[in-house]
PDB file of C-alpha atoms in Angstrom:
ATOM      1  CA  UNK Z 178      19.558  51.410  62.458  1.00 87.00           C
ATOM      2  CA  UNK Z 179      22.438  49.764  60.535  1.00 90.00           C
ATOM      3  CA  UNK Z 180      23.352  47.566  63.440  1.00 86.00           C
ATOM      4  CA  UNK Z 181      19.962  46.320  63.356  1.00 88.00           C
ATOM      5  CA  UNK Z 182      19.815  45.456  59.835  1.00 91.00           C
ATOM      6  CA  UNK Z 183      23.228  43.726  59.960  1.00 88.00           C
ATOM      7  CA  UNK Z 184      21.765  41.593  62.737  1.00 86.00           C
ATOM      8  CA  UNK Z 185      18.714  40.717  60.835  1.00 87.00           C
ATOM      9  CA  UNK Z 186      20.608  40.002  57.765  1.00 91.00           C
ATOM     10  CA  UNK Z 187      23.326  37.713  59.453  1.00 90.00           C
ATOM     11  CA  UNK Z 188      21.565  35.660  62.288  1.00 84.00           C
ATOM     12  CA  UNK Z 189      24.720  33.233  62.249  1.00 87.00           C
ATOM     13  CA  UNK Z 190      26.625  36.034  63.852  1.00 86.00           C
ATOM     14  CA  UNK Z 191      26.360  35.839  67.884  1.00 81.00           C
ATOM     15  CA  UNK Z 192      24.792  38.495  70.040  1.00 80.00           C
ATOM     16  CA  UNK Z 193      27.147  40.199  72.310  1.00 79.00           C
ATOM     17  CA  UNK Z 194      25.707  41.921  75.458  1.00 82.00           C
ATOM     18  CA  UNK Z 195      27.338  43.755  78.586  1.00 82.00           C
ATOM     19  CA  UNK Z 196      24.371  42.612  80.746  1.00 84.00           C
ATOM     20  CA  UNK Z 197      25.137  39.631  82.734  1.00 81.00           C
ATOM     21  CA  UNK Z 198      21.455  38.774  83.579  1.00 84.00           C
ATOM     22  CA  UNK Z 199      20.299  38.658  79.914  1.00 82.00           C
ATOM     23  CA  UNK Z 200      19.048  35.326  79.089  1.00 80.00           C
ATOM     24  CA  UNK Z 201      17.471  33.773  76.067  1.00 78.00           C
ATOM     25  CA  UNK Z 202      15.475  30.486  75.012  1.00 78.00           C
ATOM     26  CA  UNK Z 203      16.514  28.736  71.837  1.00 79.00           C
ATOM     27  CA  UNK Z 204      13.500  28.821  69.417  1.00 78.00           C
ATOM     28  CA  UNK Z 205      14.299  25.415  68.066  1.00 77.00           C
ATOM     29  CA  UNK Z 206      15.009  23.528  71.361  1.00 79.00           C
ATOM     30  CA  UNK Z 207      11.540  24.674  73.127  1.00 82.00           C
ATOM     31  CA  UNK Z 208       8.917  22.139  74.093  1.00 82.00           C
ATOM     32  CA  UNK Z 209       6.450  23.361  71.417  1.00 84.00           C
ATOM     33  CA  UNK Z 210       8.917  23.531  68.753  1.00 81.00           C
ATOM     34  CA  UNK Z 211       7.955  21.415  65.305  1.00 82.00           C
ATOM     35  CA  UNK Z 212       9.982  18.234  65.396  1.00 84.00           C
ATOM     36  CA  UNK Z 213      13.054  18.606  63.022  1.00 82.00           C
ATOM     37  CA  UNK Z 214      13.807  15.672  60.793  1.00 84.00           C
ATOM     38  CA  UNK Z 215      17.333  14.083  60.684  1.00 89.00           C
ATOM     39  CA  UNK Z 216      19.223  13.660  57.548  1.00 92.00           C
ATOM     40  CA  UNK Z 217      18.385  10.342  56.666  1.00 94.00           C
ATOM     41  CA  UNK Z 218      14.588  11.199  56.898  1.00 93.00           C
ATOM     42  CA  UNK Z 219      15.329  14.314  54.619  1.00 93.00           C
ATOM     43  CA  UNK Z 220      17.247  12.087  52.112  1.00 95.00           C
ATOM     44  CA  UNK Z 221      14.561   9.539  52.135  1.00 96.00           C
ATOM     45  CA  UNK Z 222      11.760  11.961  51.435  1.00 95.00           C
ATOM     46  CA  UNK Z 223      13.948  13.781  48.597  1.00 96.00           C
ATOM     47  CA  UNK Z 224      14.148  10.164  46.983  1.00 97.00           C
ATOM     48  CA  UNK Z 225      10.566   9.458  47.498  1.00 97.00           C
ATOM     49  CA  UNK Z 226       9.359  12.653  45.755  1.00 97.00           C
ATOM     50  CA  UNK Z 227      11.807  12.218  43.048  1.00 97.00           C
ATOM     51  CA  UNK Z 228      10.356   8.876  42.345  1.00 97.00           C
ATOM     52  CA  UNK Z 229       6.721  10.200  42.521  1.00 97.00           C
ATOM     53  CA  UNK Z 230       7.761  12.779  40.019  1.00 97.00           C
ATOM     54  CA  UNK Z 231       9.220  10.173  37.796  1.00 96.00           C
ATOM     55  CA  UNK Z 232       5.990   7.888  38.171  1.00 97.00           C
ATOM     56  CA  UNK Z 233       3.856  10.966  37.082  1.00 96.00           C
ATOM     57  CA  UNK Z 234       5.864  11.706  34.182  1.00 93.00           C
ATOM     58  CA  UNK Z 235       5.408   8.164  32.974  1.00 94.00           C
ATOM     59  CA  UNK Z 236       1.831   8.265  33.857  1.00 95.00           C
ATOM     60  CA  UNK Z 237       1.116  11.320  31.656  1.00 93.00           C
ATOM     61  CA  UNK Z 238       3.189   9.726  28.893  1.00 91.00           C
ATOM     62  CA  UNK Z 239       0.864   6.893  29.064  1.00 92.00           C
ATOM     63  CA  UNK Z 240      -2.201   8.367  29.352  1.00 93.00           C
ATOM     64  CA  UNK Z 241      -1.616  11.048  26.451  1.00 91.00           C
ATOM     65  CA  UNK Z 242       0.233   9.573  23.506  1.00 85.00           C
ATOM     66  CA  UNK Z 243      -0.790  12.324  21.605  1.00 87.00           C
ATOM     67  CA  UNK Z 244       1.650  14.402  23.149  1.00 87.00           C
ATOM     68  CA  UNK Z 245       5.093  14.512  21.401  1.00 83.00           C
ATOM     69  CA  UNK Z 246       8.107  13.025  22.820  1.00 81.00           C
ATOM     70  CA  UNK Z 247      10.866  15.439  23.868  1.00 81.00           C
ATOM     71  CA  UNK Z 248      14.629  14.475  23.923  1.00 82.00           C
ATOM     72  CA  UNK Z 249      17.758  16.401  23.647  1.00 83.00           C
ATOM     73  CA  UNK Z 250      19.732  13.475  21.556  1.00 84.00           C
ATOM     74  CA  UNK Z 251      19.860  14.614  18.010  1.00 82.00           C
ATOM     75  CA  UNK Z 252      20.568  10.804  16.858  1.00 84.00           C
ATOM     76  CA  UNK Z 253      17.583   9.483  18.463  1.00 82.00           C
ATOM     77  CA  UNK Z 254      15.222   7.976  15.809  1.00 80.00           C
ATOM     78  CA  UNK Z 255      11.810   6.338  15.857  1.00 77.00           C
ATOM     79  CA  UNK Z 256       9.376   4.477  13.354  1.00 77.00           C
ATOM     80  CA  UNK Z 257       5.741   5.297  13.468  1.00 78.00           C
ATOM     81  CA  UNK Z 258       3.989   2.405  15.158  1.00 77.00           C
ATOM     82  CA  UNK Z 259       0.916   2.763  12.891  1.00 76.00           C
ATOM     83  CA  UNK Z 260       2.580   2.961   9.565  1.00 78.00           C
ATOM     84  CA  UNK Z 261       4.730   0.269   9.886  1.00 81.00           C
ATOM     85  CA  UNK Z 262       4.149  -3.108   7.590  1.00 81.00           C
ATOM     86  CA  UNK Z 263       2.968  -5.341  10.324  1.00 83.00           C
ATOM     87  CA  UNK Z 264       0.497  -2.749  11.840  1.00 79.00           C
ATOM     88  CA  UNK Z 265      -3.009  -3.958  12.096  1.00 81.00           C
ATOM     89  CA  UNK Z 266      -5.402  -2.627   9.233  1.00 83.00           C
ATOM     90  CA  UNK Z 267      -7.099   0.548  10.004  1.00 82.00           C
ATOM     91  CA  UNK Z 268     -10.681   0.472   9.542  1.00 85.00           C
ATOM     92  CA  UNK Z 269     -12.472   3.547   7.801  1.00 90.00           C
ATOM     93  CA  UNK Z 270     -15.474   5.732   9.202  1.00 93.00           C
ATOM     94  CA  UNK Z 271     -18.062   3.470   7.357  1.00 94.00           C
ATOM     95  CA  UNK Z 272     -16.802   0.233   8.908  1.00 93.00           C
ATOM     96  CA  UNK Z 273     -16.562   1.934  12.519  1.00 94.00           C
ATOM     97  CA  UNK Z 274     -20.383   3.218  12.095  1.00 95.00           C
ATOM     98  CA  UNK Z 275     -21.535  -0.215  10.876  1.00 96.00           C
ATOM     99  CA  UNK Z 276     -19.878  -1.965  13.557  1.00 95.00           C
ATOM    100  CA  UNK Z 277     -21.352   0.387  16.166  1.00 96.00           C
ATOM    101  CA  UNK Z 278     -24.922  -0.031  14.552  1.00 97.00           C
ATOM    102  CA  UNK Z 279     -24.555  -3.787  14.559  1.00 97.00           C
ATOM    103  CA  UNK Z 280     -23.527  -3.640  18.284  1.00 97.00           C
ATOM    104  CA  UNK Z 281     -26.448  -1.540  19.215  1.00 97.00           C
ATOM    105  CA  UNK Z 282     -28.724  -3.836  17.401  1.00 97.00           C
ATOM    106  CA  UNK Z 283     -27.389  -6.926  19.358  1.00 97.00           C
ATOM    107  CA  UNK Z 284     -27.760  -5.086  22.689  1.00 97.00           C
ATOM    108  CA  UNK Z 285     -31.295  -4.228  21.926  1.00 96.00           C
ATOM    109  CA  UNK Z 286     -31.898  -7.882  20.814  1.00 97.00           C
ATOM    110  CA  UNK Z 287     -30.499  -9.046  24.013  1.00 97.00           C
ATOM    111  CA  UNK Z 288     -32.700  -6.741  26.006  1.00 94.00           C
ATOM    112  CA  UNK Z 289     -35.601  -8.185  24.228  1.00 94.00           C
ATOM    113  CA  UNK Z 290     -34.775 -11.767  24.859  1.00 96.00           C
ATOM    114  CA  UNK Z 291     -34.332 -10.842  28.461  1.00 94.00           C
ATOM    115  CA  UNK Z 292     -37.689  -9.411  28.564  1.00 91.00           C
ATOM    116  CA  UNK Z 293     -39.327 -12.250  26.901  1.00 92.00           C
ATOM    117  CA  UNK Z 294     -37.577 -15.000  28.886  1.00 94.00           C
ATOM    118  CA  UNK Z 295     -38.136 -13.225  32.199  1.00 92.00           C
ATOM    119  CA  UNK Z 296     -41.929 -12.151  32.492  1.00 86.00           C
ATOM    120  CA  UNK Z 297     -41.226 -11.715  36.330  1.00 88.00           C
ATOM    121  CA  UNK Z 298     -39.225  -8.715  35.814  1.00 88.00           C
ATOM    122  CA  UNK Z 299     -40.895  -5.504  36.094  1.00 85.00           C
ATOM    123  CA  UNK Z 300     -41.420  -3.221  33.057  1.00 82.00           C
ATOM    124  CA  UNK Z 301     -39.555   0.238  33.389  1.00 82.00           C
ATOM    125  CA  UNK Z 302     -40.901   3.074  31.644  1.00 83.00           C
ATOM    126  CA  UNK Z 303     -39.995   6.725  31.881  1.00 83.00           C
ATOM    127  CA  UNK Z 304     -43.460   7.777  30.018  1.00 84.00           C
ATOM    128  CA  UNK Z 305     -46.305   9.079  32.622  1.00 82.00           C
ATOM    129  CA  UNK Z 306     -48.908   8.583  30.110  1.00 83.00           C
ATOM    130  CA  UNK Z 307     -48.215   4.980  29.431  1.00 82.00           C
ATOM    131  CA  UNK Z 308     -50.934   2.562  30.783  1.00 80.00           C
ATOM    132  CA  UNK Z 309     -51.345  -1.292  30.780  1.00 77.00           C
ATOM    133  CA  UNK Z 310     -54.535  -3.716  31.632  1.00 77.00           C
ATOM    134  CA  UNK Z 311     -54.302  -6.756  33.387  1.00 78.00           C
ATOM    135  CA  UNK Z 312     -54.159  -9.921  31.206  1.00 76.00           C
ATOM    136  CA  UNK Z 313     -56.281 -12.124  33.536  1.00 75.00           C
ATOM    137  CA  UNK Z 314     -58.883  -9.350  34.420  1.00 77.00           C
ATOM    138  CA  UNK Z 315     -60.136  -8.616  30.952  1.00 81.00           C
ATOM    139  CA  UNK Z 316     -63.272  -9.612  29.685  1.00 81.00           C
ATOM    140  CA  UNK Z 317     -62.164 -12.311  27.000  1.00 84.00           C
ATOM    141  CA  UNK Z 318     -59.926 -13.889  29.756  1.00 80.00           C
ATOM    142  CA  UNK Z 319     -61.037 -17.462  30.602  1.00 81.00           C
ATOM    143  CA  UNK Z 320     -62.745 -18.013  33.889  1.00 83.00           C
ATOM    144  CA  UNK Z 321     -60.786 -18.804  36.755  1.00 82.00           C
ATOM    145  CA  UNK Z 322     -61.648 -22.037  38.799  1.00 86.00           C
ATOM    146  CA  UNK Z 323     -62.852 -21.878  42.374  1.00 90.00           C
ATOM    147  CA  UNK Z 324     -60.769 -23.542  45.006  1.00 93.00           C
ATOM    148  CA  UNK Z 325     -63.836 -26.061  45.235  1.00 94.00           C
ATOM    149  CA  UNK Z 326     -63.584 -26.694  41.861  1.00 93.00           C
ATOM    150  CA  UNK Z 327     -59.941 -27.421  41.681  1.00 93.00           C
ATOM    151  CA  UNK Z 328     -60.146 -29.751  44.522  1.00 96.00           C
ATOM    152  CA  UNK Z 329     -63.137 -31.625  42.840  1.00 96.00           C
ATOM    153  CA  UNK Z 330     -61.140 -31.898  39.622  1.00 95.00           C
ATOM    154  CA  UNK Z 331     -58.357 -33.318  41.471  1.00 97.00           C
ATOM    155  CA  UNK Z 332     -60.257 -36.027  43.149  1.00 97.00           C
ATOM    156  CA  UNK Z 333     -61.937 -36.826  39.825  1.00 97.00           C
ATOM    157  CA  UNK Z 334     -58.585 -37.525  38.231  1.00 97.00           C
ATOM    158  CA  UNK Z 335     -57.097 -39.278  41.007  1.00 97.00           C
ATOM    159  CA  UNK Z 336     -60.358 -41.794  40.867  1.00 97.00           C
ATOM    160  CA  UNK Z 337     -59.675 -42.014  36.976  1.00 97.00           C
ATOM    161  CA  UNK Z 338     -56.323 -43.069  37.563  1.00 97.00           C
ATOM    162  CA  UNK Z 339     -57.279 -45.544  40.164  1.00 96.00           C
ATOM    163  CA  UNK Z 340     -60.033 -47.229  37.749  1.00 96.00           C
ATOM    164  CA  UNK Z 341     -57.525 -47.228  34.745  1.00 95.00           C
ATOM    165  CA  UNK Z 342     -55.034 -49.465  36.837  1.00 92.00           C
ATOM    166  CA  UNK Z 343     -57.692 -51.622  37.994  1.00 92.00           C
ATOM    167  CA  UNK Z 344     -58.807 -52.036  34.234  1.00 94.00           C
ATOM    168  CA  UNK Z 345     -55.285 -52.836  33.169  1.00 92.00           C
ATOM    169  CA  UNK Z 346     -54.938 -55.504  35.909  1.00 90.00           C
ATOM    170  CA  UNK Z 347     -58.547 -56.974  34.689  1.00 90.00           C
ATOM    171  CA  UNK Z 348     -57.712 -56.897  31.161  1.00 92.00           C
ATOM    172  CA  UNK Z 349     -54.029 -58.597  31.713  1.00 91.00           C
ATOM    173  CA  UNK Z 350     -54.223 -61.525  33.943  1.00 87.00           C
ATOM    174  CA  UNK Z 351     -50.784 -62.529  32.944  1.00 89.00           C
ATOM    175  CA  UNK Z 352     -49.198 -59.464  34.725  1.00 86.00           C
ATOM    176  CA  UNK Z 353     -48.229 -60.436  38.280  1.00 82.00           C
ATOM    177  CA  UNK Z 354     -49.486 -58.640  41.209  1.00 80.00           C
ATOM    178  CA  UNK Z 355     -46.877 -56.297  42.656  1.00 77.00           C
ATOM    179  CA  UNK Z 356     -47.030 -55.157  46.079  1.00 75.00           C
TER     180      UNK Z 356
END
């Protein structure tokens, strides 16, 4: 049992046998063995992983400024960015709330302006009980002209324009004829 424990704990020690027909296949050189990476690839992978870890640390530092800075240098000092003399003036809560309200009002006015300027856009509502009547089908709507009436009115207007042209020609003989 001790011999087996030593063989297991020290695989670098070769196997000694007296059987000349005993053979073995190398586990790492078999055809189905996973491909071993060379030393250059391992070093490159280590460098890439170190770079990725450094980038992750920088991203966390950038995304979470509320986390403190940890340093081992006792002489390292810093000034507060927000308390310096040239820092922009901080707004109080009332100003922030007023600005938010003004922006909300501006957005509502913009929506109303778009609705007014573009009546062809559909009205979207979430109220299932809301209804509307058609402006053109109401009882007080002006009568719509039929196609025949529209064509007749167009012909009358064309005739009136021709008669006006003839009346101008008759009333002003000094104007030459244009062909």
